Short mmCIF file of C-alpha atoms in Angstrom, two decimals:
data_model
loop_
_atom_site.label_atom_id
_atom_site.label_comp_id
_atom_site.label_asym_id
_atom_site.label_seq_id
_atom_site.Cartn_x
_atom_site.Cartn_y
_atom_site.Cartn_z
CA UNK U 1 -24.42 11.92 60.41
CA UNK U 2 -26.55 14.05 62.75
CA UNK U 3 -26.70 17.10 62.59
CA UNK U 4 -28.60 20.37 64.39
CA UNK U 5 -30.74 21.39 61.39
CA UNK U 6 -32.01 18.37 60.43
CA UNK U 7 -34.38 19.19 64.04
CA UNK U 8 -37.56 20.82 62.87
CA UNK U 9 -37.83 24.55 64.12
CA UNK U 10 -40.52 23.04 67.03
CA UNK U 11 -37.78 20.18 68.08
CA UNK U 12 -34.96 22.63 68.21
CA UNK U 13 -36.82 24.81 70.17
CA UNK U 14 -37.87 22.16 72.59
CA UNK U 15 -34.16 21.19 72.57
CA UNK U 16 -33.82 24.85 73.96
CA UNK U 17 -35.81 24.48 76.61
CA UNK U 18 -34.29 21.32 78.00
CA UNK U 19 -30.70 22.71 77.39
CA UNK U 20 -30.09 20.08 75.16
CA UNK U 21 -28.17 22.58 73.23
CA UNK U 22 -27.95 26.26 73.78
CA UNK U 23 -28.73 29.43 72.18
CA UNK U 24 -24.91 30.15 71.09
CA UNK U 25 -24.21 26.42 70.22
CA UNK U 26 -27.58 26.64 67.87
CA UNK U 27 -26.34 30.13 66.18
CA UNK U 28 -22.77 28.94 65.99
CA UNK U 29 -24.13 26.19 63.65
CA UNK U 30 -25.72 28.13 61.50
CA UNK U 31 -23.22 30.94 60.89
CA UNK U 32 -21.25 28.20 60.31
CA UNK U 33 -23.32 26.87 57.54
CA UNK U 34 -23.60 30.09 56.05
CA UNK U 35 -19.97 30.94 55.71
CA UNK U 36 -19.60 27.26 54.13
CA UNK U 37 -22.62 26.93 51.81
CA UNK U 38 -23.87 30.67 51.19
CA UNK U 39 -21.27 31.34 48.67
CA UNK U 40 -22.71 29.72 46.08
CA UNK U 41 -26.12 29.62 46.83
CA UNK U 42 -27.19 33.84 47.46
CA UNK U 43 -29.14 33.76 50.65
CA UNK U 44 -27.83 36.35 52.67
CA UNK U 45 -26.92 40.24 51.58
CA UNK U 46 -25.31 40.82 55.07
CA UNK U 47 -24.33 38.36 58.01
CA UNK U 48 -24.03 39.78 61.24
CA UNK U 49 -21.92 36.99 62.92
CA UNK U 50 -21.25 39.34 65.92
CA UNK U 51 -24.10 40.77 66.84
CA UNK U 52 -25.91 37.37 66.48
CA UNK U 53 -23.62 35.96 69.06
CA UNK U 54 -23.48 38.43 71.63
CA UNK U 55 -27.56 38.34 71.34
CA UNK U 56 -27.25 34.36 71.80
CA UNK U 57 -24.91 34.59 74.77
CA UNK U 58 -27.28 37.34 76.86
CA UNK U 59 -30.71 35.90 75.60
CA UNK U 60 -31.58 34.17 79.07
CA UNK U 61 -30.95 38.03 80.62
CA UNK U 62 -33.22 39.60 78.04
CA UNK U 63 -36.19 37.15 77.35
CA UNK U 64 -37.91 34.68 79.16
CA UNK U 65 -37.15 31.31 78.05
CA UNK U 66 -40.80 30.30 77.44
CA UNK U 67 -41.07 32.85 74.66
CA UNK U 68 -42.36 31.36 71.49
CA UNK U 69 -39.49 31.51 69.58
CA UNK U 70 -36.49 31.58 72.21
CA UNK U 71 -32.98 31.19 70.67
CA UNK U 72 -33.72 30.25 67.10
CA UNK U 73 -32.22 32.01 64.74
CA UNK U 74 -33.76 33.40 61.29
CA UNK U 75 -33.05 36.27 59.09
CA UNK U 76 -34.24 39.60 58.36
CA UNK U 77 -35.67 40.10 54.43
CA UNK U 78 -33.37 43.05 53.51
CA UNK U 79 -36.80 45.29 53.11
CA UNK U 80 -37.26 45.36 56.33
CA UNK U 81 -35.20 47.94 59.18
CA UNK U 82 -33.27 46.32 61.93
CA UNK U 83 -31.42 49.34 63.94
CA UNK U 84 -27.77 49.61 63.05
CA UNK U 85 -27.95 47.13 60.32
CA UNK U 86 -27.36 48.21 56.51
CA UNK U 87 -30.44 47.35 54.75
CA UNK U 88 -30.30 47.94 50.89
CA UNK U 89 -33.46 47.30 49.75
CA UNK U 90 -31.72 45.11 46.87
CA UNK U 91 -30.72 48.68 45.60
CA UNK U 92 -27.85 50.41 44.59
CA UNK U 93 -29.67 53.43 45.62
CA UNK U 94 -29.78 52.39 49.24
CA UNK U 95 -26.73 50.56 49.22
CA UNK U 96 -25.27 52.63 52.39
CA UNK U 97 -28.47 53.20 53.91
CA UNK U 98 -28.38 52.12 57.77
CA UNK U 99 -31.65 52.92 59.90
CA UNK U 100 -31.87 54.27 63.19
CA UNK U 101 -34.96 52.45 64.15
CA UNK U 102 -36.28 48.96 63.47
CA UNK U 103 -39.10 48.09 62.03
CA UNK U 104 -42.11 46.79 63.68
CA UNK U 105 -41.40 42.99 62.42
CA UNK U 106 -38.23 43.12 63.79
CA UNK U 107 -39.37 44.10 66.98
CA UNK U 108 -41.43 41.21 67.53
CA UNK U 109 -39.35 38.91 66.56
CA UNK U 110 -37.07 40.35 69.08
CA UNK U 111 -39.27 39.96 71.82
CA UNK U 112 -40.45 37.01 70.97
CA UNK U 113 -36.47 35.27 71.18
CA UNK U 114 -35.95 35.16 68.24
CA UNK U 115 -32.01 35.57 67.29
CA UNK U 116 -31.25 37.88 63.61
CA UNK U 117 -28.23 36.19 61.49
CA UNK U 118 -28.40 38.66 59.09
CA UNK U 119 -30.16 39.85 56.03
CA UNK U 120 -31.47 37.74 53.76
CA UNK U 121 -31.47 38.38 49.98
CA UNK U 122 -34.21 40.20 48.09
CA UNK U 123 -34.71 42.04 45.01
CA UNK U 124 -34.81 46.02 43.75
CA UNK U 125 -37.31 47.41 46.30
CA UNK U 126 -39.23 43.66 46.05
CA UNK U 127 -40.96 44.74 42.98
CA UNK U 128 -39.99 41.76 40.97
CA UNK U 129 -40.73 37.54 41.65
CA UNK U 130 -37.56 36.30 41.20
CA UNK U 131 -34.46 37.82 43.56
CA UNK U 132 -31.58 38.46 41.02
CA UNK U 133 -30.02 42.60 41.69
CA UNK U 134 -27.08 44.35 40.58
CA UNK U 135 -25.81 44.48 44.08
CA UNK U 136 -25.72 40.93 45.24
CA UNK U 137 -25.50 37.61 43.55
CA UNK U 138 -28.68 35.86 42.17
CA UNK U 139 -30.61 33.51 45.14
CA UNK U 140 -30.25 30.24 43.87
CA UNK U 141 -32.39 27.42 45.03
CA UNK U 142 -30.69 24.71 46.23
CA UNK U 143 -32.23 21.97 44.03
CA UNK U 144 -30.31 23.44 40.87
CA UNK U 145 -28.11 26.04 41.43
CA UNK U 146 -28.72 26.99 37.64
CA UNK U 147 -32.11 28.21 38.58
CA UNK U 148 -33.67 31.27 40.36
CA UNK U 149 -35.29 30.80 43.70
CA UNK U 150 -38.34 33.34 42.86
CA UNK U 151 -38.79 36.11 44.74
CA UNK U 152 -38.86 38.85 46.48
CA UNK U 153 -38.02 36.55 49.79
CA UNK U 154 -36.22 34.57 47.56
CA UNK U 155 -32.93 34.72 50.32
CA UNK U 156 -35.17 33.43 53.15
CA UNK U 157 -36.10 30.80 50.91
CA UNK U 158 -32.81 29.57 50.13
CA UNK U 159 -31.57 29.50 53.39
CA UNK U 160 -34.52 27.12 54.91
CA UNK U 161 -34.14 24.78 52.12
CA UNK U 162 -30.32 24.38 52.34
CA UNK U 163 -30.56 24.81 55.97
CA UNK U 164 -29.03 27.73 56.90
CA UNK U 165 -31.79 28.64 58.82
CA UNK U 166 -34.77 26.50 60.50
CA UNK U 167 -37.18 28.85 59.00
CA UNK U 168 -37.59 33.10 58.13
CA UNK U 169 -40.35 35.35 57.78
CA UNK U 170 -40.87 37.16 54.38
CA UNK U 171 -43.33 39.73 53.27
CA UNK U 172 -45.88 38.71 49.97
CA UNK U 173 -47.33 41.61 48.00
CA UNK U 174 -47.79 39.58 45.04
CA UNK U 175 -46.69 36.01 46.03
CA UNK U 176 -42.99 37.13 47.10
CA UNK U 177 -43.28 34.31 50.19
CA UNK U 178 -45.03 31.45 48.61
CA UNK U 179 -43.47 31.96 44.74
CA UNK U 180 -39.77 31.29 46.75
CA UNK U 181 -41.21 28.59 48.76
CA UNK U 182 -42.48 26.51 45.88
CA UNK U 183 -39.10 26.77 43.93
CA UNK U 184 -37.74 25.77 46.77
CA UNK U 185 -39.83 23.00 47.94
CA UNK U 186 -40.75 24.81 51.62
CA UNK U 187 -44.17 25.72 53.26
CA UNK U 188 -44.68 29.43 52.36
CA UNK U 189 -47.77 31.17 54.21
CA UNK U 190 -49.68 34.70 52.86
CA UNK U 191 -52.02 35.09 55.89
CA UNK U 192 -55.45 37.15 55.60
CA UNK U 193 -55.06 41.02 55.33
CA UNK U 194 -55.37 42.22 59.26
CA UNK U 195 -53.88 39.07 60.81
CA UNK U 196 -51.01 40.06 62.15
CA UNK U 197 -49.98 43.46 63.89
CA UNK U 198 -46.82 43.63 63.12
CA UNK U 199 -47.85 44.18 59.11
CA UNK U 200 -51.69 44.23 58.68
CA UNK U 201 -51.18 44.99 54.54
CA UNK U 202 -53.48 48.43 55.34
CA UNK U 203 -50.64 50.47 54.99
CA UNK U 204 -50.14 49.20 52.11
CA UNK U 205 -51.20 50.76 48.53
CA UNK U 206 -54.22 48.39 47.71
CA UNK U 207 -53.53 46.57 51.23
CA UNK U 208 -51.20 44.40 49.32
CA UNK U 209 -48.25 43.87 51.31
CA UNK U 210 -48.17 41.46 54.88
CA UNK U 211 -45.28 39.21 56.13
CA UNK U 212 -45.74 35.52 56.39
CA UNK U 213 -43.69 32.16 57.49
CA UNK U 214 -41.37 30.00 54.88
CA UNK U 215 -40.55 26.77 56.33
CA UNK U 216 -40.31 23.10 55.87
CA UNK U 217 -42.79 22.06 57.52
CA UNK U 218 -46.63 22.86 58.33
CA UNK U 219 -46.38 23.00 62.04
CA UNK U 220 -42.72 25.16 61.83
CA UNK U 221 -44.58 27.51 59.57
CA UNK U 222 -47.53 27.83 62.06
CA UNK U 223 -45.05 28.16 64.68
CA UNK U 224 -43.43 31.18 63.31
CA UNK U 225 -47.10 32.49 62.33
CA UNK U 226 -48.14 32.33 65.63
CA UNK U 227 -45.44 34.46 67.29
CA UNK U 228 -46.25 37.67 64.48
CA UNK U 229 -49.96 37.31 65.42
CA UNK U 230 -49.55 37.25 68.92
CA UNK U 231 -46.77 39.91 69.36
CA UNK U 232 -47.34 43.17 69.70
CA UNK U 233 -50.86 45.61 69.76
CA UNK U 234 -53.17 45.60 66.76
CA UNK U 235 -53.26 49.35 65.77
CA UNK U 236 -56.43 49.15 63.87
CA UNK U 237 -60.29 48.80 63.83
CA UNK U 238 -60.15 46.22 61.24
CA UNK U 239 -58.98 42.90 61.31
CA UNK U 240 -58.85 39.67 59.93
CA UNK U 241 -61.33 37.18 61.28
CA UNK U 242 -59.63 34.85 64.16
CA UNK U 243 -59.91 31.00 64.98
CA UNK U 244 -61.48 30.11 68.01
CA UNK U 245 -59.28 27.13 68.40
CA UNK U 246 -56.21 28.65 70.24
CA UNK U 247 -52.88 29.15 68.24
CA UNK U 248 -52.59 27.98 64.92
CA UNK U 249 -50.07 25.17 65.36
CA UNK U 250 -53.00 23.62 67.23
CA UNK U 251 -54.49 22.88 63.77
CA UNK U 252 -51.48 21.98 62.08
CA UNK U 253 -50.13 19.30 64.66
CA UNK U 254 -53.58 17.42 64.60
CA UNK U 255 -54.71 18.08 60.79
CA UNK U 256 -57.83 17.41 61.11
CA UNK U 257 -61.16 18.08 59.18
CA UNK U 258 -62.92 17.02 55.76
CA UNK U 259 -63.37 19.73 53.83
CA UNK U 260 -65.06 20.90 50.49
CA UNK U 261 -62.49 22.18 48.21
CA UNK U 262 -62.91 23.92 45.18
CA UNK U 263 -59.94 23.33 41.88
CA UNK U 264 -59.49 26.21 39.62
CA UNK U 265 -56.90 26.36 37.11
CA UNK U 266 -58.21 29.54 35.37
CA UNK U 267 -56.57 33.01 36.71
CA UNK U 268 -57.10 36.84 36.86
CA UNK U 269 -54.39 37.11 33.77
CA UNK U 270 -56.09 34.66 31.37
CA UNK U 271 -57.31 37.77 29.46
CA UNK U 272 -54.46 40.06 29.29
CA UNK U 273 -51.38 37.45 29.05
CA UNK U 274 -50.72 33.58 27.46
CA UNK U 275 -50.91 31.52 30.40
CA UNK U 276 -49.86 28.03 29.69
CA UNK U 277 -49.11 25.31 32.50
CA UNK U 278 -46.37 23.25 32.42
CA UNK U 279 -46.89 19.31 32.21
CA UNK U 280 -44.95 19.15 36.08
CA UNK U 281 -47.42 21.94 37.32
CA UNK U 282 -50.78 19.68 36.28
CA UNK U 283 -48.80 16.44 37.33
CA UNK U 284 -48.02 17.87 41.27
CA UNK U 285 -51.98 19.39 41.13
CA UNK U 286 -53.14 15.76 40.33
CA UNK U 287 -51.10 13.94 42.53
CA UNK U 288 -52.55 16.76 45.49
CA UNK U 289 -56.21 15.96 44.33
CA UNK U 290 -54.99 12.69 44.62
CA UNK U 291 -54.59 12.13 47.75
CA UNK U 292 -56.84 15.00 48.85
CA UNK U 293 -59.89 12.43 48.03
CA UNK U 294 -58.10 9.71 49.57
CA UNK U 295 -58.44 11.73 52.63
CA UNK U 296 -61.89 12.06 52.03
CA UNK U 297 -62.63 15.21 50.84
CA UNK U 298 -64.86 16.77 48.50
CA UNK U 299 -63.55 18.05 45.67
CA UNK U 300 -65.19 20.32 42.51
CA UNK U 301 -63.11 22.14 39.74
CA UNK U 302 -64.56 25.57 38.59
CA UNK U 303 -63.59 28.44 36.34
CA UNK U 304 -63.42 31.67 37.61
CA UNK U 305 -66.13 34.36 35.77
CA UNK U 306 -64.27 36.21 33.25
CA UNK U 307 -62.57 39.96 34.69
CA UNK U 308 -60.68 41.90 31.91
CA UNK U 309 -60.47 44.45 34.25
CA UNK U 310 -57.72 42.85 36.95
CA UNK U 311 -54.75 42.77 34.77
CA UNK U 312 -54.61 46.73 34.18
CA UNK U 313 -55.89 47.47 37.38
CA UNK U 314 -53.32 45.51 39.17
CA UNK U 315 -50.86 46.73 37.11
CA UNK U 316 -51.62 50.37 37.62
CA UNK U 317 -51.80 49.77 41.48
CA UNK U 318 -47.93 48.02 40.73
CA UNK U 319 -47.00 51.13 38.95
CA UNK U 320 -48.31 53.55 41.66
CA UNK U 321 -46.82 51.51 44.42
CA UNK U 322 -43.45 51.98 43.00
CA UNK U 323 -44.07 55.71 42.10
CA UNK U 324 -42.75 56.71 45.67
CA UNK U 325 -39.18 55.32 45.39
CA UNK U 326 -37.27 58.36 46.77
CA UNK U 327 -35.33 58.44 43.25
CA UNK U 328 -34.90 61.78 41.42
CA UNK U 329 -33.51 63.32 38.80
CA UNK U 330 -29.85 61.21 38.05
CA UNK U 331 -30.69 59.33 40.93
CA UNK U 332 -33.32 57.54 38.62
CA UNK U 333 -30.10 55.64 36.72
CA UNK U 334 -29.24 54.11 39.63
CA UNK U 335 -32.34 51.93 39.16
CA UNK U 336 -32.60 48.73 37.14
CA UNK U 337 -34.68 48.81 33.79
CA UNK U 338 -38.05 46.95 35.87
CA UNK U 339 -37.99 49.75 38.58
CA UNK U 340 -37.45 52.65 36.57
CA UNK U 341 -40.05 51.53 34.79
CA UNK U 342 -41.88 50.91 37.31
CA UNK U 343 -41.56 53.96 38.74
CA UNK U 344 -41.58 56.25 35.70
CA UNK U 345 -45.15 54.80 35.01
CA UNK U 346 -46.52 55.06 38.41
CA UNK U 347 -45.70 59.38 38.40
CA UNK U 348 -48.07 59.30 35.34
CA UNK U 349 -50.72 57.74 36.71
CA UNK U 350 -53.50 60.44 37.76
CA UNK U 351 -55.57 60.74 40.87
CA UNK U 352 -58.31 59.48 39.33
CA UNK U 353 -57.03 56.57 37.64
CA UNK U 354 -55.43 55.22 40.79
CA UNK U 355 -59.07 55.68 42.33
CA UNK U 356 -60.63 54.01 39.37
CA UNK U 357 -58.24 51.27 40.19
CA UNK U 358 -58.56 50.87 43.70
CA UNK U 359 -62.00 50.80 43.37
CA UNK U 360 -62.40 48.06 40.64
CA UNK U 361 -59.59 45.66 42.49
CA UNK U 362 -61.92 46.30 45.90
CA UNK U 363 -64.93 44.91 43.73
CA UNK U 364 -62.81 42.10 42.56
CA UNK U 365 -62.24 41.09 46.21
CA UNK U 366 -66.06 41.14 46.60
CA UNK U 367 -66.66 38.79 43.07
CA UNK U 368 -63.89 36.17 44.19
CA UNK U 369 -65.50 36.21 47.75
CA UNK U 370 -68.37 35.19 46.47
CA UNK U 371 -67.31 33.01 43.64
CA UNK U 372 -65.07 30.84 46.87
CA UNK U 373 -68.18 31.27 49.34
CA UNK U 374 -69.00 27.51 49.04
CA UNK U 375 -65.86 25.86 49.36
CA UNK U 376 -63.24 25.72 52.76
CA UNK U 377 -60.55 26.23 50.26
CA UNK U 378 -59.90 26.43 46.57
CA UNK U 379 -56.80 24.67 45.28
CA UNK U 380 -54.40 26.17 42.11
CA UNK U 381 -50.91 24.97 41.15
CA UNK U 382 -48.64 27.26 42.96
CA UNK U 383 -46.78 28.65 39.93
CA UNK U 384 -47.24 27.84 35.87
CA UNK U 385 -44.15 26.45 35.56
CA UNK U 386 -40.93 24.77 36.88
CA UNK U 387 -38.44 27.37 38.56
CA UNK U 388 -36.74 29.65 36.25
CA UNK U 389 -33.12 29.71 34.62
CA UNK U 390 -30.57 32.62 36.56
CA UNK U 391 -30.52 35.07 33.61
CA UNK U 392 -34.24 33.70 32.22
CA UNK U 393 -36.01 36.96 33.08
CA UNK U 394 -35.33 40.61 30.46
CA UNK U 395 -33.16 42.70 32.14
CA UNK U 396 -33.87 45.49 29.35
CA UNK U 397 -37.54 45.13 28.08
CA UNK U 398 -39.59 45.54 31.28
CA UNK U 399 -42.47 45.01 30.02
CA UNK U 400 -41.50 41.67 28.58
CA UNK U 401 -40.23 40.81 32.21
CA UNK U 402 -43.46 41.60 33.53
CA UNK U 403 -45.58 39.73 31.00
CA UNK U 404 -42.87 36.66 31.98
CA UNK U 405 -43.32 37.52 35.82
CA UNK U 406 -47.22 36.56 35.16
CA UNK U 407 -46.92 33.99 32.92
CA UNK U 408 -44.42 32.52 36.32
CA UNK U 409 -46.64 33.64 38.64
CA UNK U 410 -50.74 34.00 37.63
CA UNK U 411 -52.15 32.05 40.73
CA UNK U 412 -50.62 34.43 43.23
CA UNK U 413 -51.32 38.19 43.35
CA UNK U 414 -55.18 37.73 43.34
CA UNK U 415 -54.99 36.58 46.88
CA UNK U 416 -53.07 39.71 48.20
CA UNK U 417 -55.90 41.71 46.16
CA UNK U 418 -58.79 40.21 48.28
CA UNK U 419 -56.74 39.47 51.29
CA UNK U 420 -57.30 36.24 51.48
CA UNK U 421 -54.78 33.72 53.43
CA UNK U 422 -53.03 31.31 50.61
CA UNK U 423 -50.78 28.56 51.74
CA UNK U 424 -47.68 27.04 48.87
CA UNK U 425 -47.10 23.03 49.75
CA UNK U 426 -44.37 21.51 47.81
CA UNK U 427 -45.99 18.11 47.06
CA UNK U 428 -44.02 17.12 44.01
CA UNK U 429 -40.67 16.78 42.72
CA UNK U 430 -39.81 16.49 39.11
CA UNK U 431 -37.84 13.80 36.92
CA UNK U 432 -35.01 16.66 37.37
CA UNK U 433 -35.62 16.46 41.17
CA UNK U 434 -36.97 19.73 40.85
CA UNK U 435 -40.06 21.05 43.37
CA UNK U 436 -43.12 21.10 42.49
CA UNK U 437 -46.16 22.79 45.03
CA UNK U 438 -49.80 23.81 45.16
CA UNK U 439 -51.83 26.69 46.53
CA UNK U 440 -54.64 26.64 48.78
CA UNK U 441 -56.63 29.92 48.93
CA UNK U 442 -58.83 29.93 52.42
CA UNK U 443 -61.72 32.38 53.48
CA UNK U 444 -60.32 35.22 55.51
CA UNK U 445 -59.50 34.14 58.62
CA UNK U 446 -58.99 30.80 57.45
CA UNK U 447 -55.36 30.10 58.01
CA UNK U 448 -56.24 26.84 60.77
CA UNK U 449 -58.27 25.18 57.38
CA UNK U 450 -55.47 25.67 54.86
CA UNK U 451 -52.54 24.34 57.74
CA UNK U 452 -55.03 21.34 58.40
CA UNK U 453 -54.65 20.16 54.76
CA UNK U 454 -51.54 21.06 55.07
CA UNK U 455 -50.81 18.67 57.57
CA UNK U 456 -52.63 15.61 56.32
CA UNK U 457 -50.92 16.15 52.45
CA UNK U 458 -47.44 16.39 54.71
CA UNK U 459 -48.21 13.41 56.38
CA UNK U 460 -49.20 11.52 52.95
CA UNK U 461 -46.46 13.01 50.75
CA UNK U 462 -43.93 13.53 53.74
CA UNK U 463 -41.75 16.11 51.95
CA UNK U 464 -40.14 17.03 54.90
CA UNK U 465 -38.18 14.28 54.67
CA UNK U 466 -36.76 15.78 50.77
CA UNK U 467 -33.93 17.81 51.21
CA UNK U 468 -31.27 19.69 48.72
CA UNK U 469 -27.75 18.02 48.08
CA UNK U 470 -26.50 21.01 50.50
CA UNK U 471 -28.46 19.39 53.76
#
């Protein structure tokens, strides 16, 4: 039987606009969804059925109708401040902290017509790549409930793939949009450091941190892209480089272009850590180089040049990010064992060690620039292994969990160190019916290359068309 969500994002918007169905029907849908599925699947922290309603019924008084994302709804990561709206942080520190102001994010999404559910789930402070707290239950992803959905936009995650939601942003420090997307089988997008306005990464310690679309498809995730680069004022000198081809669903609707693409299953953590990867993480990267030379393009595996230097460096940059959790004294206890940690080790690091750092990580980004120069894009699997048991990750030892965290996770981070845009496409399911992605690292600026493949493998593989036993 038909049903709303099972519309792309772009259809139910175009729905919108012919008043095929309205803003309140849409949201009504979805809330509904929520209240029916979310119980045992841990996408949301907070649903704001209300508010989401009376936005819905006055949106035609408050934003034009052509506005790029007029009366969908999606959810706010709860990292980020929406005005009136507790926001935890994943925290039992912050668990009765309500803002007065909204963040940035949230205010474009606003004005673009967009319509907030809620908050969806993420971990302590977002430190961690899978979104299990002590103050909400685990995100599940809807393919196995007995597995973690990655992290930290692990929430947003679940909700597109169950569809509670047509899509959500996130925010990716470390991989925290496209590590949920590829255990949940969606389209998860880290654009290039200065991209988008709204959350350029420079404010970031090490310019780590930007927002970015999950989604099911390529075009819905260039839709949602779209609307963060074009709303608001850039506030900075530097910026990402731009395509001169108009917005960027432009290249993912016609998915065009042959391409030279580079295939590196080697990573920044080979020194430091055992990286192994799992028989269904080399079966979804062959059947993508597959039918990425059917298409016709070129393709050339590499290694990357050795670095023992990235793993400490990143670590201590981690560390120091996590030093200014507003946590003292018994407030510290409050913390899990991974942020204390965390945090504990990022007050001891010195002045000059966090410059050492910075500085070693910023020639890093040079090296991998010019290790990628000669290829469009260079393909990885998108995580070592298949997605992770609730419970899998040491809730005592931290660093244990963080030498499990890389072994997950060793093809993401380096691409929020350079900056560079890095797309997640679930090509693959398991025997178990579990997904199965790969991730395509572009040149900065280089989002309308990596949602062109994107489009063509979609078209091939036509995951969209996969959903979880909740659809």
């Amino acid at each position: 039987m038909f049903e709303l969500h099972h519309l792309s994002a772009q259809e139910q918007w175009d729905w919108l606009q012919r008043g095929e169905v309205t803003p309140v029907e849409l949201t009504r849908h979805y809330l509904d969804r929520i209240e029916r599925l979310d119980g045992h699947l841990g996408a949301f922290v907070t649903v704001t059925a209300e508010a989401a309603l009376q936005r819905a019924d006055s949106l035609a008084s408050q934003v034009p109708k052509t506005a790029p994302l007029w009366g969908l709804p999606l959810g706010d990561k709860d990292l980020v401040n929406r005005a009136g709206v507790r926001t935890g942080y994943g925290s039992r520190l912050m668990r009765d902290f309500v803002p007065e102001n909204s963040d940035p994010i949230v205010e474009v999404l606003d004005a673009a017509g967009a319509v907030s559910l809620g908050k969806t789930s993420a971990p302590e402070f977002g430190l961690p790549s899978y979104t299990e707290s002590l103050v909400a239950p685990p995100a599940r992803t809807p393919w196995n409930t007995a597995l973690g959905a990655g992290g930290s936009s692990g929430g947003a995650a679940v909700a597109v793939a169950a569809g509670l939601l047509p899509f959500a942003p996130g925010s990716d420090g470390g991989g925290s949009v496209r590590i949920p997307a590829a255990a949940c089988g969606l389209v998860g997008l880290k654009p290039s450091r200065g991209l988008v306005p709204s959350g350029t990464g420079l404010s970031s310690l090490g310019g780590l941190v930007v927002p970015g679309p999950l989604a099911r498809t390529v075009a819905d995730a260039a839709m949602l892209l779209d609307a963060l680069i074009e709303g608001g004022d850039y506030p900075f000198t530097v910026r990402a480089p731009r395509w001169d081809g108009g917005a960027l669903l432009n290249a993912a609707v016609r998915g065009e272009g042959r391409f030279q693409l580079g295939v590196m299953t080697t990573s920044p953590w080979d020194d430091a850590y055992d990286i192994e990867i799992a028989p269904e993480a080399s079966a979804a990267l062959s059947l993508a180089l597959s039918e990425l030379d059917a298409v016709g393009h070129g393709i050339e595996e590499f290694a990357l040049e050795p670095d023992e230097s990235y793993a400490p460096n990143f670590r201590t940059i981690w560390q120091a990010g996590a030093a200014g959790i507003p946590a003292e004294g018994e407030q510290l206890e409050l913390l899990e064992p991974l942020t204390k940690w965390l945090v504990l080790r990022g007050r001891q690091v010195t002045a000059r060690e966090l410059s050492s750092a910075l500085g070693a990580l910023v020639e890093f980004e040079r090296s991998i620039i010019r290790q990628f120069r000669r290829f469009d894009a260079v393909v990885t699997p998108s995580l070592a292994m298949t997605p992770r048991p609730v419970g899998w990750y040491d809730a005592e030892d931290a660093e244990r969990n963080f030498a499990q965290q890389v072994q997950y996770t060793p093809f993401t981070s380096f691409a929020n160190v350079t900056g560079l845009p890095a797309i997640t496409l679930p090509v693959a399911q398991t025997a178990e019916g579990l997904p199965m992605g790969v991730q395509l690292v572009g040149r900065p600026g280089g989002e309308h290359v990596l949602l062109a493949i994107g489009a063509q493998l979609e078209r091939r593989l036509q995951w969209q068309r996969r959903h979880p036993p909740q659809w």
